[in-house]
Amino acid sequence: MPTQVPVRSRLGVVALATSALLFAAFPLVRPFFQLDVFSPALAAVASGPLASPPWVVAHLVLTAAFALLPVGLLAIQAALADTAAGPRARRGTALAMAGLGLVLPAVGVETFAMPVLGRLYLDGVTGVAPALAWIYRGPMTLVMLGGLLLLAGGAIDLARGVWRSAGLPRWSGVAFASGLALWLPVLPRPVRIVDGLLIGLGGLWLAWGLWRAGSGPATDGAVAPSAAAAERAVPHRAL
């Protein structure tokens, strides 16, 4: 009988597709401004966008995208677990999830703290102006960049695993990983939009491939059950 490619959770595939769509939507909603952390006019330039409803909505969308991404990554790992790319997929998932843990604190600051500082400045509390530069120049940015490097390395490992598998669309992993690897807040808006679309299209394509793989027979890239496992599955008869 044909075996199934081990996509163990349909919810994981849905989470991957949803996360990809949210990443694509984020730069389309987010207000952009000139970020110069050494400029004395940073608060005057940034407070309007930071305090605007689109900024909050966009970053809530981003928070949901990052929250769903680990579930999607686990679905990819599960699909590759019993193939030759299994070890690489496990390593990629571990790296990416560690990176996400370092990125999410910065996303939280931009979602919940920055709008408050922007609103205070617009309301005349100009003494908060230095706080914006201090936050951006502080350890938050270094931690976030370290997390993004780990996320990029993990995504590339997963893409290489997808490329080696025979049951998933190869270029979907390349597109998805390229978008995640190039996700960088300091890039200009046109680049961020293209990058978001790359994540969105790659993630949807990959989710579609995972869904199909979970519904059909395994391909040559899947590892057949071992002889020991097959023996355990068949009840022993008395001799």
Backbone as numpy.savetxt, mean C-alpha at the origin, in Angstrom:
# Nx Ny Nz CAx CAy CAz Cx Cy Cz
-7.44 -34.90 -9.38 -8.29 -33.71 -9.38 -7.40 -32.47 -9.38
-7.79 -31.39 -10.10 -6.99 -30.18 -10.09 -7.04 -29.50 -8.73
-5.93 -28.94 -8.32 -5.88 -28.21 -7.06 -6.18 -26.75 -7.31
-6.45 -26.03 -6.24 -6.76 -24.61 -6.34 -5.53 -23.80 -5.94
-5.30 -22.68 -6.66 -4.28 -21.75 -6.21 -4.72 -21.20 -4.85
-3.83 -21.21 -3.85 -4.28 -20.95 -2.48 -4.58 -19.48 -2.19
-5.61 -18.93 -2.79 -6.11 -17.62 -2.38 -7.11 -17.88 -1.27
-6.68 -17.69 -0.01 -7.46 -18.18 1.12 -8.56 -17.23 1.55
-8.52 -16.01 1.08 -9.51 -15.05 1.57 -9.98 -14.16 0.44
-11.24 -14.32 0.06 -11.82 -13.40 -0.92 -11.83 -11.98 -0.37
-11.97 -11.84 0.94 -11.95 -10.51 1.54 -10.61 -9.82 1.29
-9.54 -10.61 1.28 -8.23 -10.04 1.00 -8.14 -9.47 -0.40
-8.74 -10.16 -1.37 -8.73 -9.68 -2.75 -9.55 -8.40 -2.85
-10.71 -8.37 -2.19 -11.54 -7.16 -2.19 -10.80 -6.01 -1.51
-10.09 -6.30 -0.42 -9.32 -5.27 0.27 -8.23 -4.71 -0.63
-7.58 -5.57 -1.41 -6.53 -5.12 -2.32 -7.11 -4.18 -3.37
-8.23 -4.56 -3.96 -8.85 -3.72 -4.99 -9.32 -2.39 -4.40
-9.92 -2.44 -3.22 -10.40 -1.21 -2.59 -9.25 -0.29 -2.22
-8.19 -0.86 -1.67 -7.02 -0.06 -1.32 -6.43 0.61 -2.55
-6.34 -0.13 -3.65 -5.79 0.43 -4.89 -6.62 1.60 -5.38
-7.94 1.46 -5.33 -8.82 2.55 -5.75 -8.67 3.78 -4.86
-8.51 3.56 -3.57 -8.35 4.69 -2.65 -7.02 5.40 -2.86
-5.97 4.65 -3.15 -4.68 5.27 -3.48 -4.81 6.13 -4.73
-5.58 5.65 -5.70 -5.77 6.42 -6.93 -6.57 7.69 -6.68
-7.53 7.62 -5.75 -8.38 8.78 -5.48 -7.66 9.86 -4.66
-6.72 9.45 -3.83 -6.09 10.39 -2.88 -5.53 11.64 -3.55
-4.65 11.54 -4.56 -4.09 12.78 -5.13 -5.09 13.58 -5.94
-6.21 12.98 -6.31 -7.24 13.71 -7.04 -8.05 14.62 -6.11
-8.08 14.27 -4.82 -8.86 15.03 -3.83 -7.97 15.96 -3.03
-6.73 15.57 -2.77 -5.83 16.31 -1.87 -5.46 17.67 -2.42
-5.60 18.74 -1.62 -5.07 20.05 -2.03 -3.54 20.04 -1.98
-2.90 20.70 -2.92 -1.44 20.75 -2.97 -0.99 22.19 -2.72
0.20 22.32 -2.12 0.79 23.63 -1.89 2.31 23.48 -1.95
3.00 24.60 -2.09 4.45 24.59 -2.15 5.02 24.32 -0.76
5.63 23.16 -0.58 6.17 22.79 0.73 7.65 23.14 0.80
7.95 24.20 1.52 9.33 24.61 1.78 9.48 24.71 3.30
10.05 23.68 3.90 10.09 23.61 5.36 11.05 24.63 5.96
11.84 25.32 5.13 12.76 26.33 5.64 12.24 27.75 5.39
11.06 27.85 4.81 10.50 29.17 4.52 9.77 29.73 5.74
10.01 31.01 6.09 9.27 31.61 7.21 7.78 31.81 6.88
7.42 31.68 5.60 6.03 31.85 5.20 5.30 30.51 5.05
5.89 29.44 5.58 5.27 28.11 5.41 3.86 28.08 5.97
3.66 28.60 7.15 2.33 28.55 7.77 1.31 29.34 6.95
1.72 30.50 6.43 0.80 31.31 5.62 0.42 30.59 4.33
1.38 29.87 3.76 1.12 29.16 2.50 0.31 27.89 2.73
0.62 27.18 3.82 0.06 25.84 4.00 -1.24 25.82 4.78
-1.51 26.82 5.60 -2.64 26.72 6.53 -3.98 26.62 5.81
-4.17 27.35 4.72 -5.42 27.27 3.98 -5.72 25.87 3.49
-4.79 25.25 2.72 -5.02 23.87 2.28 -5.15 22.89 3.45
-4.32 23.06 4.49 -4.36 22.11 5.60 -5.70 22.14 6.34
-6.28 23.30 6.46 -7.53 23.44 7.20 -8.76 23.19 6.35
-8.58 22.91 5.07 -9.73 22.74 4.17 -10.34 21.36 4.30
-11.65 21.22 4.07 -12.29 19.90 4.11 -11.68 18.89 3.12
-11.31 19.31 1.88 -10.70 18.31 0.98 -9.43 17.68 1.54
-8.64 18.45 2.30 -7.42 17.88 2.89 -7.78 16.75 3.86
-8.76 17.00 4.73 -9.17 15.99 5.71 -9.75 14.78 5.01
-10.64 15.01 4.04 -11.26 13.89 3.32 -10.19 13.06 2.60
-9.27 13.74 1.91 -8.23 13.03 1.17 -7.38 12.17 2.10
-7.05 12.69 3.27 -6.18 11.94 4.17 -6.93 10.84 4.92
-8.23 10.99 5.11 -9.01 9.87 5.61 -9.06 8.76 4.57
-9.17 9.14 3.29 -9.11 8.16 2.20 -7.77 7.44 2.21
-6.69 8.22 2.39 -5.35 7.62 2.42 -5.18 6.69 3.61
-5.72 7.09 4.76 -5.65 6.24 5.95 -6.33 4.90 5.69
-7.51 4.94 5.06 -8.21 3.70 4.74 -7.42 2.86 3.73
-6.77 3.52 2.77 -5.97 2.79 1.78 -4.82 2.05 2.45
-4.12 2.72 3.36 -3.01 2.08 4.06 -3.51 1.00 5.02
-4.68 1.21 5.61 -5.21 0.21 6.55 -5.62 -1.08 5.83
-6.14 -0.96 4.62 -6.57 -2.14 3.86 -5.41 -2.84 3.14
-4.34 -2.09 2.88 -3.23 -2.66 2.10 -2.64 -3.93 2.71
-2.41 -4.02 4.03 -1.84 -5.27 4.56 -2.71 -6.49 4.28
-4.03 -6.31 4.32 -4.93 -7.44 4.04 -4.75 -7.88 2.59
-4.62 -6.91 1.69 -4.38 -7.25 0.29 -3.03 -7.92 0.08
-2.00 -7.44 0.78 -0.67 -8.05 0.64 -0.69 -9.50 1.12
-1.43 -9.77 2.19 -1.53 -11.15 2.67 -2.24 -12.04 1.66
-3.19 -11.48 0.91 -3.85 -12.26 -0.13 -2.88 -12.63 -1.24
-2.00 -11.69 -1.60 -0.97 -12.00 -2.62 -0.03 -13.07 -2.10
0.41 -12.92 -0.85 1.32 -13.92 -0.27 0.67 -15.29 -0.25
-0.61 -15.35 0.13 -1.30 -16.63 0.19 -1.37 -17.28 -1.19
-1.57 -16.46 -2.21 -1.66 -17.01 -3.57 -0.34 -17.59 -4.04
0.77 -17.06 -3.50 2.09 -17.52 -3.93 2.74 -18.48 -2.94
2.06 -18.78 -1.84 2.68 -19.51 -0.74 3.20 -20.88 -1.16
2.46 -21.60 -1.99 2.86 -22.95 -2.36 3.51 -23.00 -3.73
4.08 -21.90 -4.17 4.80 -21.86 -5.43 6.28 -21.63 -5.16
7.08 -21.65 -6.19 8.51 -21.41 -6.03 8.79 -19.99 -5.53
7.84 -19.09 -5.73 8.02 -17.71 -5.28 7.57 -17.50 -3.85
7.17 -18.55 -3.16 6.65 -18.42 -1.81 7.59 -17.72 -0.83
8.86 -18.13 -0.73 9.77 -17.45 0.21 9.95 -15.96 -0.09
10.04 -15.63 -1.39 10.18 -14.22 -1.75 8.93 -13.44 -1.38
7.76 -14.05 -1.57 6.50 -13.39 -1.23 6.40 -13.16 0.27
6.85 -14.13 1.07 6.81 -13.95 2.52 7.73 -12.82 2.95
8.91 -12.78 2.37 9.85 -11.71 2.72 9.30 -10.35 2.29
8.74 -10.28 1.08 8.18 -9.02 0.60 7.04 -8.53 1.46
6.17 -9.46 1.88 5.05 -9.07 2.73 5.54 -8.56 4.08
6.54 -9.23 4.64 7.08 -8.79 5.94 7.70 -7.40 5.83
8.48 -7.16 4.78 9.11 -5.85 4.60 8.06 -4.76 4.42
7.08 -5.04 3.56 6.05 -4.04 3.27 5.23 -3.70 4.50
4.88 -4.71 5.29 4.07 -4.46 6.48 4.87 -3.72 7.55
6.16 -4.01 7.65 7.00 -3.23 8.57 7.07 -1.77 8.12
7.19 -1.57 6.81 7.21 -0.21 6.30 5.92 0.53 6.57
4.79 -0.16 6.41 3.51 0.47 6.68 3.41 0.93 8.13
3.96 0.13 9.03 3.93 0.52 10.44 4.69 1.80 10.71
5.70 2.10 9.89 6.47 3.33 10.07 5.85 4.51 9.33
5.08 4.26 8.30 4.47 5.33 7.52 3.20 5.85 8.18
2.43 4.95 8.77 1.11 5.33 9.29 1.14 6.44 10.36
2.14 6.52 11.25 2.15 7.65 12.19 2.18 9.00 11.49
2.96 9.13 10.41 3.00 10.39 9.67 1.65 10.68 9.01
1.01 9.64 8.49 -0.32 9.82 7.90 -1.30 10.31 8.96
-1.19 9.78 10.18 -2.05 10.23 11.27 -1.83 11.69 11.62
-0.57 12.11 11.64 -0.27 13.52 11.95 -0.89 14.43 10.89
-0.72 14.06 9.62 -1.26 14.91 8.55 -2.78 14.87 8.51
-3.38 13.79 9.00 -4.83 13.68 8.97 -5.48 14.43 10.12
-4.90 14.35 11.30 -5.59 14.84 12.50 -4.91 16.05 13.15
-3.60 16.19 13.05 -2.91 17.30 13.74 -2.73 18.52 12.84
-2.28 18.30 11.60 -2.01 19.42 10.70 -3.25 20.30 10.46
-4.44 19.73 10.23 -5.61 20.60 10.04 -5.89 21.49 11.25
-5.63 21.00 12.45 -5.85 21.80 13.66 -4.89 22.98 13.69
-3.62 22.71 13.38 -2.63 23.80 13.36 -2.98 24.83 12.28
-3.41 24.35 11.12 -3.80 25.27 10.06 -4.98 26.13 10.46
-5.99 25.54 11.11 -7.16 26.30 11.54 -6.78 27.32 12.62
-5.92 26.95 13.55 -5.50 27.89 14.59 -4.79 29.10 13.97
-3.92 28.83 12.99 -3.21 29.94 12.35 -4.18 30.86 11.63
-5.14 30.29 10.91 -6.12 31.11 10.20 -7.01 31.89 11.16
-7.19 31.38 12.37 -8.00 32.07 13.38 -7.20 33.12 14.15
-5.94 33.31 13.77 -5.15 34.37 14.38 -4.16 33.93 15.42
-4.08 32.61 15.67 -3.10 32.11 16.65 -1.79 31.88 15.90
-1.11 32.97 15.57 0.08 32.87 14.71 1.27 32.25 15.42
1.18 32.10 16.73 2.28 31.48 17.46 2.49 30.02 17.13
1.50 29.40 16.47 1.66 27.98 16.11 2.46 27.81 14.83
2.79 28.92 14.16 3.45 28.83 12.86 4.72 27.98 12.87
5.61 28.14 13.86 6.83 27.33 13.83 6.57 25.83 13.96
5.44 25.44 14.53 5.18 24.02 14.75 5.13 23.25 13.44
4.60 23.85 12.39 4.51 23.15 11.11 5.90 22.79 10.60
6.80 23.76 10.61 8.17 23.48 10.13 8.87 22.49 11.03
8.68 22.61 12.35 9.34 21.69 13.28 8.87 20.25 13.04
7.58 20.08 12.78 7.08 18.73 12.53 7.67 18.16 11.25
7.65 18.95 10.18 8.16 18.45 8.91 9.67 18.22 8.93
10.38 19.05 9.72 11.84 18.89 9.79 12.27 17.91 10.86
11.33 17.39 11.62 11.66 16.52 12.74 11.76 15.05 12.36
11.78 14.19 13.36 11.96 12.75 13.11 10.79 12.11 12.36
9.62 12.75 12.36 8.49 12.16 11.64 8.83 11.89 10.19
9.48 12.85 9.54 9.80 12.70 8.13 10.83 11.59 7.92
11.83 11.51 8.79 12.84 10.47 8.65 12.23 9.08 8.84
11.36 8.94 9.83 10.70 7.65 10.06 9.82 7.28 8.87
9.09 8.26 8.34 8.23 7.99 7.20 9.05 7.56 5.98
10.17 8.23 5.73 11.01 7.86 4.59 11.58 6.45 4.76
11.97 6.11 5.98 12.43 4.74 6.22 11.33 3.73 5.95
10.11 4.06 6.38 8.99 3.18 6.11 8.70 3.04 4.63
8.79 4.15 3.89 8.54 4.09 2.45 9.59 3.24 1.74
10.84 3.29 2.22 11.88 2.44 1.63 11.57 0.96 1.86
11.15 0.62 3.08 10.78 -0.77 3.36 9.57 -1.19 2.54
8.58 -0.31 2.42 7.40 -0.62 1.61 7.78 -0.84 0.16
8.69 0.00 -0.37 9.12 -0.16 -1.75 9.84 -1.49 -1.95
10.75 -1.83 -1.01 11.46 -3.11 -1.13 10.53 -4.29 -1.06
9.56 -4.25 -0.15 8.60 -5.34 -0.04 7.74 -5.47 -1.28
7.27 -4.33 -1.81 6.43 -4.37 -3.01 7.20 -4.93 -4.20
8.48 -4.59 -4.31 9.29 -5.11 -5.42 9.47 -6.62 -5.28
9.69 -7.10 -4.05 9.81 -8.54 -3.84 8.52 -9.26 -4.23
7.38 -8.70 -3.85 6.11 -9.31 -4.20 5.90 -9.30 -5.72
6.29 -8.20 -6.36 6.15 -8.13 -7.83 7.02 -9.19 -8.50
8.21 -9.42 -7.96 9.07 -10.46 -8.54 8.45 -11.84 -8.33
7.78 -12.01 -7.19 7.09 -13.27 -6.96 5.94 -13.46 -7.94
5.17 -12.40 -8.16 4.07 -12.47 -9.13 4.61 -12.76 -10.52
5.73 -12.16 -10.86 6.33 -12.37 -12.19 6.73 -13.83 -12.39
7.21 -14.46 -11.34 7.65 -15.86 -11.44 6.48 -16.83 -11.44
5.33 -16.39 -10.94 4.18 -17.30 -10.90 3.57 -17.41 -12.29
2.97 -18.55 -12.56 2.34 -18.76 -13.86 0.85 -18.49 -13.82
0.31 -18.20 -12.63 -1.13 -18.08 -12.52 -1.64 -16.66 -12.36
-0.73 -15.65 -12.31 -1.15 -14.27 -12.11 -0.59 -13.40 -13.23
-1.30 -12.33 -13.59 -0.80 -11.44 -14.65 0.49 -10.74 -14.22
1.56 -10.99 -14.96 2.88 -10.53 -14.54 2.96 -9.01 -14.41
2.46 -8.30 -15.41 2.64 -6.85 -15.43 1.79 -6.14 -14.38
0.77 -6.84 -13.85 -0.03 -6.22 -12.79 0.84 -5.99 -11.56
1.67 -6.97 -11.22 2.56 -6.82 -10.08 3.59 -5.73 -10.30
4.09 -5.62 -11.54 5.06 -4.57 -11.85 4.43 -3.19 -11.69
3.22 -3.01 -12.21 2.56 -1.70 -12.12 2.26 -1.35 -10.67
1.72 -2.31 -9.93 1.35 -2.07 -8.54 2.58 -1.74 -7.70
3.64 -2.53 -7.85 4.85 -2.30 -7.07 5.54 -1.00 -7.46
5.53 -0.67 -8.75 6.16 0.59 -9.19 5.46 1.78 -8.56
4.12 1.74 -8.53 3.39 2.83 -7.92 3.68 2.98 -6.44
3.73 1.86 -5.71 4.03 1.92 -4.28 5.48 2.37 -4.04
6.40 1.92 -4.88 7.81 2.27 -4.70 8.04 3.76 -4.97
7.23 4.37 -5.83 7.42 5.78 -6.18 6.49 6.70 -5.40
5.74 6.15 -4.44 4.83 6.99 -3.64 5.65 7.85 -2.70
5.67 9.15 -2.98 6.51 10.06 -2.20 5.80 11.40 -2.08
5.54 11.88 -0.87 4.74 13.09 -0.69 5.33 14.35 -1.31
6.65 14.42 -1.51 7.24 15.67 -2.00 7.14 15.81 -3.52
6.68 14.81 -4.22 6.58 14.90 -5.67 5.46 15.85 -6.07
5.57 16.49 -7.25 4.52 17.43 -7.67 3.22 16.71 -8.01
2.15 17.50 -8.06 0.82 16.92 -8.21 0.67 16.05 -9.46
1.12 16.47 -10.66 0.94 15.60 -11.82 1.58 14.23 -11.65
2.78 14.21 -11.04 3.46 12.93 -10.81 2.68 12.10 -9.79
2.16 12.74 -8.75 1.39 12.02 -7.74 0.12 11.42 -8.33
-0.52 12.15 -9.24 -1.74 11.64 -9.87 -1.42 10.42 -10.73
-0.37 10.52 -11.54 0.03 9.38 -12.38 0.40 8.19 -11.50
1.13 8.46 -10.42 1.53 7.39 -9.50 0.31 6.72 -8.87
-0.67 7.53 -8.46 -1.89 6.97 -7.88 -2.65 6.11 -8.88
-2.71 6.57 -10.13 -3.39 5.77 -11.16 -2.64 4.47 -11.41
-1.31 4.51 -11.32 -0.52 3.30 -11.51 -0.83 2.28 -10.41
-0.91 2.75 -9.17 -1.28 1.86 -8.06 -2.70 1.33 -8.27
-3.61 2.22 -8.66 -5.00 1.82 -8.84 -5.18 0.77 -9.92
-4.61 1.04 -11.09 -4.76 0.10 -12.20 -4.03 -1.21 -11.91
-2.80 -1.12 -11.40 -2.04 -2.33 -11.09 -2.72 -3.16 -10.02
-3.23 -2.49 -8.96 -3.88 -3.22 -7.89 -5.17 -3.89 -8.32
-5.97 -3.18 -9.14 -7.21 -3.79 -9.64 -6.91 -4.97 -10.55
-5.93 -4.82 -11.40 -5.54 -5.91 -12.32 -5.05 -7.12 -11.53
-4.24 -6.86 -10.53 -3.72 -7.95 -9.71 -4.85 -8.62 -8.92
-5.78 -7.82 -8.37 -6.91 -8.39 -7.64 -7.78 -9.25 -8.55
-7.98 -8.80 -9.77 -8.74 -9.59 -10.74 -8.04 -10.92 -11.03
-6.70 -10.88 -11.17 -5.95 -12.11 -11.39 -6.03 -13.05 -10.21
-5.97 -12.49 -8.99 -6.09 -13.32 -7.80 -7.47 -13.96 -7.70
-8.50 -13.19 -8.03 -9.86 -13.72 -7.96 -10.04 -14.87 -8.95
-9.53 -14.68 -10.16 -9.64 -15.74 -11.17 -8.82 -16.96 -10.77
-7.63 -16.72 -10.21 -6.79 -17.84 -9.81 -7.45 -18.65 -8.71
-8.18 -17.98 -7.82 -8.85 -18.69 -6.75 -10.07 -19.44 -7.19
-10.54 -19.15 -8.41 -11.75 -19.82 -8.91 -11.46 -20.94 -9.87
-10.21 -21.02 -10.35 -9.89 -22.01 -11.37 -8.80 -22.95 -10.92
-8.45 -23.92 -11.78 -7.40 -24.87 -11.44 -6.05 -24.21 -11.39
-5.20 -24.77 -10.58 -3.85 -24.23 -10.45 -3.10 -24.41 -11.75
-2.16 -23.48 -12.00 -1.33 -23.54 -13.20 -0.01 -24.19 -12.85
0.88 -24.18 -13.87 2.17 -24.84 -13.67 2.99 -24.18 -12.56
2.67 -22.91 -12.22 3.44 -22.24 -11.18 3.11 -22.73 -9.80
2.01 -23.44 -9.63 1.63 -23.91 -8.30 2.36 -25.20 -7.98
2.68 -25.36 -6.72 3.37 -26.56 -6.29 2.34 -27.61 -5.92
2.49 -28.78 -6.44 1.55 -29.85 -6.12 1.73 -30.28 -4.68
0.68 -30.79 -4.05 0.82 -31.25 -2.67 1.90 -32.32 -2.56
2.61 -32.30 -1.46 3.68 -33.26 -1.29 3.13 -34.67 -1.12
4.01 -35.65 -1.32 3.59 -37.05 -1.19 3.14 -37.35 0.24
3.83 -36.72 1.20 3.45 -36.96 2.60 2.06 -36.41 2.88
1.79 -35.21 2.33 0.46 -34.63 2.54 -0.60 -35.47 1.87
-0.29 -35.98 0.68 -1.27 -36.83 -0.01 -1.51 -38.10 0.76
-0.44 -38.64 1.36 -0.59 -39.88 2.12 -1.46 -39.65 3.34
-1.27 -38.45 3.99 -2.08 -38.17 5.16 -3.54 -37.99 4.81
-3.79 -37.52 3.58 -5.17 -37.27 3.18 -5.93 -38.54 2.89
-5.23 -39.68 2.62 -5.89 -40.94 2.29 -5.90 -41.83 3.52
-7.07 -42.26 3.98 -7.11 -43.12 5.18 -6.36 -44.42 4.94
-5.61 -44.87 5.95 -4.89 -46.16 5.86 -5.87 -47.30 6.04
-5.66 -48.31 5.25 -6.47 -49.51 5.38 -5.66 -50.60 6.08
-6.34 -51.41 6.87 -5.66 -52.51 7.54 -5.19 -53.52 6.52
-3.97 -54.00 6.69 -3.41 -54.99 5.77 -3.87 -56.38 6.14
